[in-house]
Amino acid sequence: MFESLSDRLGKIFEGLRGRGALNAADVDVALREIRRALIEADVSLEVVRAFVEQVRERAVGAEVTRSVTPGQQVVKIVHDQLVAVLGEDAVAIDLNAPAPVTLLMVGLQGSGKTTTTAKIAKRLKDRQKKKVLLASLDTRRPAAMEQLRVLGEQVGVATLPIVASETPVEIARRAAREARLGGFDVLVLDTAGRTHIDEELMVETTQIRSIANPHEILLVVDALTGQDAINVARSFDERLDVTGIVLTRVDGDGRGGAALSMRAATGKPIKLIGVGEKMDALEDFHPSRIADRILGMGDIVSLVERAAEHVSAEDAAKMAKKLKKGSFDLEDLRNQLLQMKKMGGMGGLMGMLPGMGQMKKAMAGANVDEKIFDRQVAIINSMTKKERAEPDLLNASRRKRIAAGAGVEVSEINKLIKQHRQMADMMKKVSKGGMGALGGMFGGKMGNMLGGMPDLSKMDPAQLEAMALQAGIDPKQLQGLPSVQPQLTEKLPTDVGSLLKSAPGLPGLGGAPRFPGLPGLGKKK
């Protein structure tokens, strides 16, 4: 979602990094570009003005700490302000209330309320072991109640039986009674979608709130809505006193302005984000991690959490044991492909790795088909257990049989076997001799680099250029990567959070940011 904004900001900061010192004119030029990039990303104009003003106050005249370039300092200031706009700390759904805790889901038509309701129920059931009851109060949209019932069955959560003649207010009363009598921990009420100018439905929701007395009122907003998302949030908040926001379709290719505007303009925290259509595609909203993604610094913490969620400790231990022995068969390759798919595929993983934006773009430009992983899994599934364990058994007739079973050409079987053989050879090299032996696989040049890798941070640019030429890499390519050059020549952490820890006393960066007239960021004194 933030890809276009990330690209624009990356180019702006690249122009600042080479400067020995920044004056007011340099900062003004950069801020003008930042302002334009934010407006193009559909960020609310009032939030853009406040953001730019705050960055200017902190950037102009700030002294530069030794070994920190002015460009890096501006990146840090922008990062801090992005975190302030997005909400400083992550805020989870609050269940600290007597059971059953009631959650009321509200929002516009088509924003994804019903699907998000089921996702939240699954999340509470799986992660917090809560007994959840779902109830649909949407009597207007055809099959809305049936949709929630089907989704409830899909995620293994109870739903309130449908009674066709009841009004939403009556359903809310019955749901509260059933939740109490049934010993449920959480009751989630899915209301009818509405427009924020529909007075009749807003009055109805107000009545439901007074009857259900919800502990949390979650506003579901489509992240593709654009600047009007702020008007929606303010309208609902004025009538219902919303306690949190859930952004859906964050995995889309929209410009992301709603996420950057909602919290600053309303003062209400973004609690969850929907990142896909599947029932487990719901994540906590961490402002600092989102800011890291926007600035091209990756999100290693979320990547590790996602890996821990999809890869059990037992499986990881088994795999480590096999790799230590240098064993890697086709069954292992199949498991690795499936795990990578669960974690978001190649594109999803690269989006979370620092400095991988350029490679992700190169993959997109080369039209790399991620469905190739599905085909490879299908090929391995078409093999017998013995063939997976002993790939050398795969002669021509067996390959024809496997190709027919998987619905692919024999050439794809050959490519997969070749790919597996290369990976297996690599694993054997690593198990025997470590990185030095692995480097030998790639020939003398790359082998020398991997086997005896020098400390790049202590090398001057001329040495780096010579090393790049030795490896057959054009030194100009290194200059185009925003995360490589600072890392190699400036001895700086690639993560701004690490930079902040390593230099906590950066002058000119102190003080809590205050944005004028924005409830989420306080008032300027």
mmCIF file of C-alpha atoms in Angstrom, residues 52-373:
data_model
loop_
_atom_site.group_PDB
_atom_site.id
_atom_site.type_symbol
_atom_site.label_atom_id
_atom_site.label_comp_id
_atom_site.label_asym_id
_atom_site.label_seq_id
_atom_site.Cartn_x
_atom_site.Cartn_y
_atom_site.Cartn_z
ATOM 1 C CA VAL A 52 5.691 19.471 7.477
ATOM 2 C CA GLU A 53 5.665 22.281 10.015
ATOM 3 C CA GLN A 54 6.813 19.993 12.819
ATOM 4 C CA VAL A 55 9.604 18.467 10.700
ATOM 5 C CA ARG A 56 10.804 21.939 9.683
ATOM 6 C CA GLU A 57 10.971 23.111 13.296
ATOM 7 C CA ARG A 58 13.176 20.169 14.236
ATOM 8 C CA ALA A 59 15.300 19.950 11.069
ATOM 9 C CA VAL A 60 16.369 23.562 10.518
ATOM 10 C CA GLY A 61 19.351 24.534 12.659
ATOM 11 C CA ALA A 62 19.734 21.132 14.320
ATOM 12 C CA GLU A 63 23.366 20.341 15.057
ATOM 13 C CA VAL A 64 24.673 17.140 13.549
ATOM 14 C CA THR A 65 26.150 14.498 15.821
ATOM 15 C CA ARG A 66 29.556 13.147 14.864
ATOM 16 C CA SER A 67 29.270 10.275 12.337
ATOM 17 C CA VAL A 68 25.617 11.163 11.634
ATOM 18 C CA THR A 69 25.113 13.008 8.361
ATOM 19 C CA PRO A 70 22.466 15.746 8.042
ATOM 20 C CA GLY A 71 20.554 13.549 5.598
ATOM 21 C CA GLN A 72 20.368 10.704 8.095
ATOM 22 C CA GLN A 73 19.256 13.141 10.767
ATOM 23 C CA VAL A 74 16.380 14.355 8.577
ATOM 24 C CA VAL A 75 15.387 10.717 7.933
ATOM 25 C CA LYS A 76 15.241 10.174 11.686
ATOM 26 C CA ILE A 77 13.150 13.298 12.245
ATOM 27 C CA VAL A 78 10.698 12.261 9.508
ATOM 28 C CA HIS A 79 10.546 8.743 10.985
ATOM 29 C CA ASP A 80 9.727 10.138 14.442
ATOM 30 C CA GLN A 81 7.000 12.361 13.003
ATOM 31 C CA LEU A 82 5.492 9.474 11.030
ATOM 32 C CA VAL A 83 5.309 7.472 14.265
ATOM 33 C CA ALA A 84 3.659 10.461 15.985
ATOM 34 C CA VAL A 85 1.090 10.744 13.193
ATOM 35 C CA LEU A 86 0.369 7.012 13.305
ATOM 36 C CA GLY A 87 -0.037 6.905 17.071
ATOM 37 C CA GLU A 88 3.255 6.295 18.955
ATOM 38 C CA ASP A 89 2.392 2.930 20.566
ATOM 39 C CA ALA A 90 0.421 -0.133 19.457
ATOM 40 C CA VAL A 91 -3.022 -0.361 21.100
ATOM 41 C CA ALA A 92 -4.681 -3.770 21.331
ATOM 42 C CA ILE A 93 -8.394 -4.560 21.689
ATOM 43 C CA ASP A 94 -9.267 -4.047 25.361
ATOM 44 C CA LEU A 95 -10.995 -7.035 26.956
ATOM 45 C CA ASN A 96 -10.490 -5.836 30.534
ATOM 46 C CA ALA A 97 -14.164 -5.856 31.551
ATOM 47 C CA PRO A 98 -16.679 -8.290 33.097
ATOM 48 C CA ALA A 99 -17.684 -11.117 30.743
ATOM 49 C CA PRO A 100 -19.238 -11.115 28.271
ATOM 50 C CA VAL A 101 -17.186 -8.215 26.859
ATOM 51 C CA THR A 102 -19.170 -6.633 24.011
ATOM 52 C CA LEU A 103 -17.524 -5.325 20.827
ATOM 53 C CA LEU A 104 -19.663 -3.207 18.475
ATOM 54 C CA MET A 105 -18.557 -3.114 14.826
ATOM 55 C CA VAL A 106 -19.617 -0.024 12.847
ATOM 56 C CA GLY A 107 -18.690 1.467 9.487
ATOM 57 C CA LEU A 108 -19.721 2.249 5.934
ATOM 58 C CA GLN A 109 -21.309 -0.155 3.495
ATOM 59 C CA GLY A 110 -18.706 -2.322 1.770
ATOM 60 C CA SER A 111 -15.888 -1.510 4.179
ATOM 61 C CA GLY A 112 -15.499 -5.173 5.189
ATOM 62 C CA LYS A 113 -17.233 -5.178 8.592
ATOM 63 C CA THR A 114 -18.693 -8.681 8.437
ATOM 64 C CA THR A 115 -15.455 -10.316 7.282
ATOM 65 C CA THR A 116 -13.463 -8.315 9.848
ATOM 66 C CA THR A 117 -15.914 -9.404 12.575
ATOM 67 C CA ALA A 118 -15.175 -13.055 11.784
ATOM 68 C CA LYS A 119 -11.423 -12.374 11.623
ATOM 69 C CA ILE A 120 -11.461 -10.749 15.079
ATOM 70 C CA ALA A 121 -13.482 -13.674 16.477
ATOM 71 C CA LYS A 122 -10.957 -16.173 15.078
ATOM 72 C CA ARG A 123 -8.084 -14.126 16.471
ATOM 73 C CA LEU A 124 -9.614 -13.991 19.962
ATOM 74 C CA LYS A 125 -10.413 -17.720 19.883
ATOM 75 C CA ASP A 126 -7.014 -18.882 18.611
ATOM 76 C CA ARG A 127 -4.656 -16.473 20.334
ATOM 77 C CA GLN A 128 -6.417 -15.647 23.593
ATOM 78 C CA LYS A 129 -8.531 -18.822 23.930
ATOM 79 C CA LYS A 130 -11.743 -16.811 24.333
ATOM 80 C CA LYS A 131 -15.234 -18.229 23.882
ATOM 81 C CA VAL A 132 -16.800 -15.866 21.324
ATOM 82 C CA LEU A 133 -20.393 -15.333 20.168
ATOM 83 C CA LEU A 134 -21.121 -13.511 16.887
ATOM 84 C CA ALA A 135 -24.411 -11.735 16.194
ATOM 85 C CA SER A 136 -25.475 -9.943 13.003
ATOM 86 C CA LEU A 137 -27.733 -6.900 13.423
ATOM 87 C CA ASP A 138 -27.821 -6.201 9.689
ATOM 88 C CA THR A 139 -31.460 -6.736 8.704
ATOM 89 C CA ARG A 140 -31.199 -4.566 5.570
ATOM 90 C CA ARG A 141 -28.552 -6.186 3.392
ATOM 91 C CA PRO A 142 -29.759 -9.449 1.786
ATOM 92 C CA ALA A 143 -28.057 -12.539 3.239
ATOM 93 C CA ALA A 144 -25.894 -10.469 5.611
ATOM 94 C CA MET A 145 -26.920 -12.576 8.617
ATOM 95 C CA GLU A 146 -26.396 -15.777 6.680
ATOM 96 C CA GLN A 147 -22.940 -14.573 5.614
ATOM 97 C CA LEU A 148 -21.884 -14.099 9.240
ATOM 98 C CA ARG A 149 -23.282 -17.543 10.140
ATOM 99 C CA VAL A 150 -21.223 -19.177 7.367
ATOM 100 C CA LEU A 151 -18.089 -17.271 8.381
ATOM 101 C CA GLY A 152 -18.682 -18.273 12.002
ATOM 102 C CA GLU A 153 -18.758 -21.956 11.012
ATOM 103 C CA GLN A 154 -15.625 -21.442 8.937
ATOM 104 C CA VAL A 155 -13.612 -20.051 11.873
ATOM 105 C CA GLY A 156 -15.208 -22.338 14.480
ATOM 106 C CA VAL A 157 -17.066 -19.644 16.426
ATOM 107 C CA ALA A 158 -20.705 -19.729 17.620
ATOM 108 C CA THR A 159 -23.248 -17.405 15.983
ATOM 109 C CA LEU A 160 -26.605 -16.207 17.290
ATOM 110 C CA PRO A 161 -29.509 -18.143 15.685
ATOM 111 C CA ILE A 162 -31.330 -16.062 13.058
ATOM 112 C CA VAL A 163 -34.895 -14.926 13.776
ATOM 113 C CA ALA A 164 -36.220 -13.199 10.658
ATOM 114 C CA SER A 165 -38.860 -10.958 12.249
ATOM 115 C CA GLU A 166 -36.631 -9.243 14.844
ATOM 116 C CA THR A 167 -35.369 -5.656 14.638
ATOM 117 C CA PRO A 168 -31.669 -4.847 15.204
ATOM 118 C CA VAL A 169 -32.430 -3.516 18.709
ATOM 119 C CA GLU A 170 -34.289 -6.738 19.613
ATOM 120 C CA ILE A 171 -31.432 -8.856 18.220
ATOM 121 C CA ALA A 172 -28.963 -6.880 20.378
ATOM 122 C CA ARG A 173 -31.040 -7.624 23.507
ATOM 123 C CA ARG A 174 -31.287 -11.336 22.662
ATOM 124 C CA ALA A 175 -27.554 -11.546 21.872
ATOM 125 C CA ALA A 176 -26.647 -9.983 25.232
ATOM 126 C CA ARG A 177 -28.919 -12.459 27.027
ATOM 127 C CA GLU A 178 -27.557 -15.480 25.112
ATOM 128 C CA ALA A 179 -23.959 -14.392 25.745
ATOM 129 C CA ARG A 180 -24.622 -14.165 29.494
ATOM 130 C CA LEU A 181 -26.472 -17.463 29.758
ATOM 131 C CA GLY A 182 -24.054 -19.305 27.472
ATOM 132 C CA GLY A 183 -20.957 -18.315 29.443
ATOM 133 C CA PHE A 184 -19.307 -16.520 26.520
ATOM 134 C CA ASP A 185 -16.230 -14.365 27.119
ATOM 135 C CA VAL A 186 -16.776 -12.009 24.176
ATOM 136 C CA LEU A 187 -19.865 -10.899 22.208
ATOM 137 C CA VAL A 188 -19.222 -9.263 18.817
ATOM 138 C CA LEU A 189 -22.126 -7.326 17.248
ATOM 139 C CA ASP A 190 -21.971 -6.686 13.495
ATOM 140 C CA THR A 191 -24.173 -3.687 12.608
ATOM 141 C CA ALA A 192 -25.662 -2.733 9.239
ATOM 142 C CA GLY A 193 -23.445 -0.773 6.856
ATOM 143 C CA ARG A 194 -24.436 2.833 6.450
ATOM 144 C CA THR A 195 -23.325 6.150 5.041
ATOM 145 C CA HIS A 196 -22.310 8.729 7.627
ATOM 146 C CA ILE A 197 -25.131 11.025 6.496
ATOM 147 C CA ASP A 198 -27.877 8.427 7.017
ATOM 148 C CA GLU A 199 -29.577 9.850 10.099
ATOM 149 C CA GLU A 200 -32.048 6.989 10.561
ATOM 150 C CA LEU A 201 -29.350 4.334 10.736
ATOM 151 C CA MET A 202 -27.122 6.459 12.967
ATOM 152 C CA VAL A 203 -30.009 6.830 15.438
ATOM 153 C CA GLU A 204 -30.550 3.059 15.320
ATOM 154 C CA THR A 205 -26.850 2.425 16.078
ATOM 155 C CA THR A 206 -27.041 4.854 18.997
ATOM 156 C CA GLN A 207 -29.971 2.850 20.411
ATOM 157 C CA ILE A 208 -28.021 -0.398 19.974
ATOM 158 C CA ARG A 209 -25.095 1.134 21.828
ATOM 159 C CA SER A 210 -27.275 2.153 24.770
ATOM 160 C CA ILE A 211 -28.748 -1.392 25.014
ATOM 161 C CA ALA A 212 -25.565 -3.415 24.420
ATOM 162 C CA ASN A 213 -23.286 -1.092 26.422
ATOM 163 C CA PRO A 214 -20.227 -2.155 24.374
ATOM 164 C CA HIS A 215 -16.779 -2.026 25.943
ATOM 165 C CA GLU A 216 -15.218 -1.353 22.521
ATOM 166 C CA ILE A 217 -16.765 0.400 19.507
ATOM 167 C CA LEU A 218 -14.579 -0.410 16.506
ATOM 168 C CA LEU A 219 -14.918 1.649 13.335
ATOM 169 C CA VAL A 220 -14.076 -0.400 10.230
ATOM 170 C CA VAL A 221 -12.660 1.779 7.457
ATOM 171 C CA ASP A 222 -11.554 0.803 3.970
ATOM 172 C CA ALA A 223 -7.936 1.961 3.567
ATOM 173 C CA LEU A 224 -8.716 2.782 -0.082
ATOM 174 C CA THR A 225 -11.320 5.388 0.900
ATOM 175 C CA GLY A 226 -8.878 8.295 0.625
ATOM 176 C CA GLN A 227 -9.292 11.670 2.301
ATOM 177 C CA ASP A 228 -13.012 11.167 2.951
ATOM 178 C CA ALA A 229 -12.046 8.534 5.543
ATOM 179 C CA ILE A 230 -11.437 11.365 8.021
ATOM 180 C CA ASN A 231 -14.972 12.748 7.567
ATOM 181 C CA VAL A 232 -16.367 9.238 8.067
ATOM 182 C CA ALA A 233 -14.354 8.721 11.243
ATOM 183 C CA ARG A 234 -15.324 12.099 12.692
ATOM 184 C CA SER A 235 -19.021 11.571 11.946
ATOM 185 C CA PHE A 236 -19.105 8.179 13.663
ATOM 186 C CA ASP A 237 -16.994 9.402 16.552
ATOM 187 C CA GLU A 238 -19.279 12.353 17.259
ATOM 188 C CA ARG A 239 -22.339 10.103 17.504
ATOM 189 C CA LEU A 240 -20.909 6.929 19.018
ATOM 190 C CA ASP A 241 -17.595 7.842 20.712
ATOM 191 C CA VAL A 242 -15.533 5.284 18.792
ATOM 192 C CA THR A 243 -12.772 3.593 20.833
ATOM 193 C CA GLY A 244 -10.624 2.291 17.966
ATOM 194 C CA ILE A 245 -10.232 1.920 14.205
ATOM 195 C CA VAL A 246 -9.719 -1.173 12.046
ATOM 196 C CA LEU A 247 -8.269 -0.533 8.577
ATOM 197 C CA THR A 248 -9.151 -3.074 5.884
ATOM 198 C CA ARG A 249 -7.571 -3.765 2.475
ATOM 199 C CA VAL A 250 -4.157 -2.535 3.599
ATOM 200 C CA ASP A 251 -2.715 -5.133 1.215
ATOM 201 C CA GLY A 252 -4.224 -3.279 -1.754
ATOM 202 C CA ASP A 253 -2.404 -0.926 -4.106
ATOM 203 C CA GLY A 254 -4.042 2.241 -2.778
ATOM 204 C CA ARG A 255 -1.970 5.203 -1.665
ATOM 205 C CA GLY A 256 -2.242 4.688 2.083
ATOM 206 C CA GLY A 257 -3.304 8.232 2.974
ATOM 207 C CA ALA A 258 -6.167 7.060 5.203
ATOM 208 C CA ALA A 259 -3.745 5.263 7.539
ATOM 209 C CA LEU A 260 -1.591 8.368 7.856
ATOM 210 C CA SER A 261 -4.574 10.640 8.499
ATOM 211 C CA MET A 262 -7.009 8.746 10.701
ATOM 212 C CA ARG A 263 -5.277 8.784 14.044
ATOM 213 C CA ALA A 264 -3.934 12.344 13.810
ATOM 214 C CA ALA A 265 -7.287 13.773 12.768
ATOM 215 C CA THR A 266 -9.518 11.870 15.207
ATOM 216 C CA GLY A 267 -7.312 11.009 18.175
ATOM 217 C CA LYS A 268 -8.549 7.399 17.998
ATOM 218 C CA PRO A 269 -5.943 4.614 17.762
ATOM 219 C CA ILE A 270 -5.734 2.262 14.792
ATOM 220 C CA LYS A 271 -5.866 -1.138 16.503
ATOM 221 C CA LEU A 272 -5.867 -3.684 13.680
ATOM 222 C CA ILE A 273 -5.192 -3.820 9.947
ATOM 223 C CA GLY A 274 -6.601 -6.292 7.426
ATOM 224 C CA VAL A 275 -3.879 -7.545 5.090
ATOM 225 C CA GLY A 276 -5.747 -10.095 2.994
ATOM 226 C CA GLU A 277 -8.968 -11.973 2.342
ATOM 227 C CA LYS A 278 -8.150 -15.046 4.427
ATOM 228 C CA MET A 279 -9.524 -15.324 7.951
ATOM 229 C CA ASP A 280 -6.085 -15.107 9.554
ATOM 230 C CA ALA A 281 -5.043 -12.028 7.538
ATOM 231 C CA LEU A 282 -5.405 -9.586 10.428
ATOM 232 C CA GLU A 283 -2.450 -7.912 12.158
ATOM 233 C CA ASP A 284 -1.851 -5.619 15.104
ATOM 234 C CA PHE A 285 -1.085 -2.057 14.053
ATOM 235 C CA HIS A 286 2.433 -1.048 15.181
ATOM 236 C CA PRO A 287 3.141 2.615 14.247
ATOM 237 C CA SER A 288 6.938 2.316 14.412
ATOM 238 C CA ARG A 289 6.937 -0.782 12.184
ATOM 239 C CA ILE A 290 4.664 0.874 9.619
ATOM 240 C CA ALA A 291 6.948 3.947 9.641
ATOM 241 C CA ASP A 292 9.933 1.648 9.025
ATOM 242 C CA ARG A 293 8.138 0.082 6.038
ATOM 243 C CA ILE A 294 7.246 3.484 4.585
ATOM 244 C CA LEU A 295 10.865 4.638 4.820
ATOM 245 C CA GLY A 296 12.153 1.422 3.210
ATOM 246 C CA MET A 297 13.729 0.064 6.397
ATOM 247 C CA GLY A 298 11.776 -3.179 6.385
ATOM 248 C CA ASP A 299 9.984 -4.773 9.304
ATOM 249 C CA ILE A 300 12.136 -7.540 10.720
ATOM 250 C CA VAL A 301 10.138 -7.829 13.960
ATOM 251 C CA SER A 302 6.880 -8.555 12.115
ATOM 252 C CA LEU A 303 8.731 -10.983 9.840
ATOM 253 C CA VAL A 304 10.059 -12.910 12.845
ATOM 254 C CA GLU A 305 6.604 -12.923 14.459
ATOM 255 C CA ARG A 306 5.051 -14.209 11.250
ATOM 256 C CA ALA A 307 7.691 -16.924 10.997
ATOM 257 C CA ALA A 308 7.106 -17.967 14.619
ATOM 258 C CA GLU A 309 3.372 -18.141 13.921
ATOM 259 C CA HIS A 310 3.701 -20.413 10.882
ATOM 260 C CA VAL A 311 6.786 -22.469 11.760
ATOM 261 C CA SER A 312 6.654 -24.576 14.915
ATOM 262 C CA ALA A 313 9.732 -24.935 17.110
ATOM 263 C CA GLU A 314 9.608 -28.692 16.572
ATOM 264 C CA ASP A 315 9.672 -28.358 12.774
ATOM 265 C CA ALA A 316 12.482 -25.810 12.951
ATOM 266 C CA ALA A 317 14.542 -28.130 15.200
ATOM 267 C CA LYS A 318 14.025 -31.076 12.808
ATOM 268 C CA MET A 319 15.069 -28.958 9.844
ATOM 269 C CA ALA A 320 18.153 -27.656 11.654
ATOM 270 C CA LYS A 321 19.164 -31.207 12.524
ATOM 271 C CA LYS A 322 18.849 -32.340 8.881
ATOM 272 C CA LEU A 323 20.764 -29.331 7.594
ATOM 273 C CA LYS A 324 23.536 -29.998 10.092
ATOM 274 C CA LYS A 325 23.912 -33.434 8.521
ATOM 275 C CA GLY A 326 23.843 -31.882 5.054
ATOM 276 C CA SER A 327 20.570 -33.648 4.202
ATOM 277 C CA PHE A 328 17.964 -31.829 2.097
ATOM 278 C CA ASP A 329 15.449 -33.910 0.121
ATOM 279 C CA LEU A 330 12.431 -32.943 -1.977
ATOM 280 C CA GLU A 331 10.075 -33.276 1.004
ATOM 281 C CA ASP A 332 12.149 -30.596 2.785
ATOM 282 C CA LEU A 333 11.934 -28.377 -0.305
ATOM 283 C CA ARG A 334 8.159 -28.832 -0.372
ATOM 284 C CA ASN A 335 7.852 -27.808 3.289
ATOM 285 C CA GLN A 336 9.999 -24.727 2.702
ATOM 286 C CA LEU A 337 7.845 -23.665 -0.258
ATOM 287 C CA LEU A 338 4.644 -24.108 1.740
ATOM 288 C CA GLN A 339 6.017 -22.130 4.689
ATOM 289 C CA MET A 340 7.133 -19.297 2.423
ATOM 290 C CA LYS A 341 3.667 -19.199 0.849
ATOM 291 C CA LYS A 342 2.009 -19.011 4.292
ATOM 292 C CA MET A 343 4.267 -16.112 5.247
ATOM 293 C CA GLY A 344 3.170 -14.019 2.272
ATOM 294 C CA GLY A 345 5.184 -15.342 -0.648
ATOM 295 C CA MET A 346 8.407 -13.894 -2.027
ATOM 296 C CA GLY A 347 6.924 -10.422 -2.485
ATOM 297 C CA GLY A 348 5.524 -10.283 1.053
ATOM 298 C CA LEU A 349 8.829 -11.389 2.594
ATOM 299 C CA MET A 350 10.900 -8.921 0.566
ATOM 300 C CA GLY A 351 8.633 -6.067 1.631
ATOM 301 C CA MET A 352 9.674 -6.735 5.247
ATOM 302 C CA LEU A 353 13.424 -6.950 4.633
ATOM 303 C CA PRO A 354 15.510 -3.750 4.884
ATOM 304 C CA GLY A 355 16.820 -2.465 1.569
ATOM 305 C CA MET A 356 14.996 -5.062 -0.543
ATOM 306 C CA GLY A 357 12.666 -2.582 -2.243
ATOM 307 C CA GLN A 358 14.852 -2.415 -5.357
ATOM 308 C CA MET A 359 14.970 -6.205 -5.683
ATOM 309 C CA LYS A 360 11.210 -6.439 -5.204
ATOM 310 C CA LYS A 361 10.759 -3.931 -8.021
ATOM 311 C CA ALA A 362 13.164 -5.897 -10.218
ATOM 312 C CA MET A 363 11.089 -9.035 -9.612
ATOM 313 C CA ALA A 364 7.903 -7.154 -10.508
ATOM 314 C CA GLY A 365 9.567 -5.783 -13.657
ATOM 315 C CA ALA A 366 10.703 -9.252 -14.652
ATOM 316 C CA ASN A 367 7.125 -10.551 -14.218
ATOM 317 C CA VAL A 368 8.196 -13.279 -11.788
ATOM 318 C CA ASP A 369 5.160 -15.531 -11.382
ATOM 319 C CA GLU A 370 4.720 -16.449 -7.709
ATOM 320 C CA LYS A 371 2.343 -19.235 -8.768
ATOM 321 C CA ILE A 372 5.436 -21.152 -9.791
ATOM 322 C CA PHE A 373 5.717 -22.169 -6.110
#
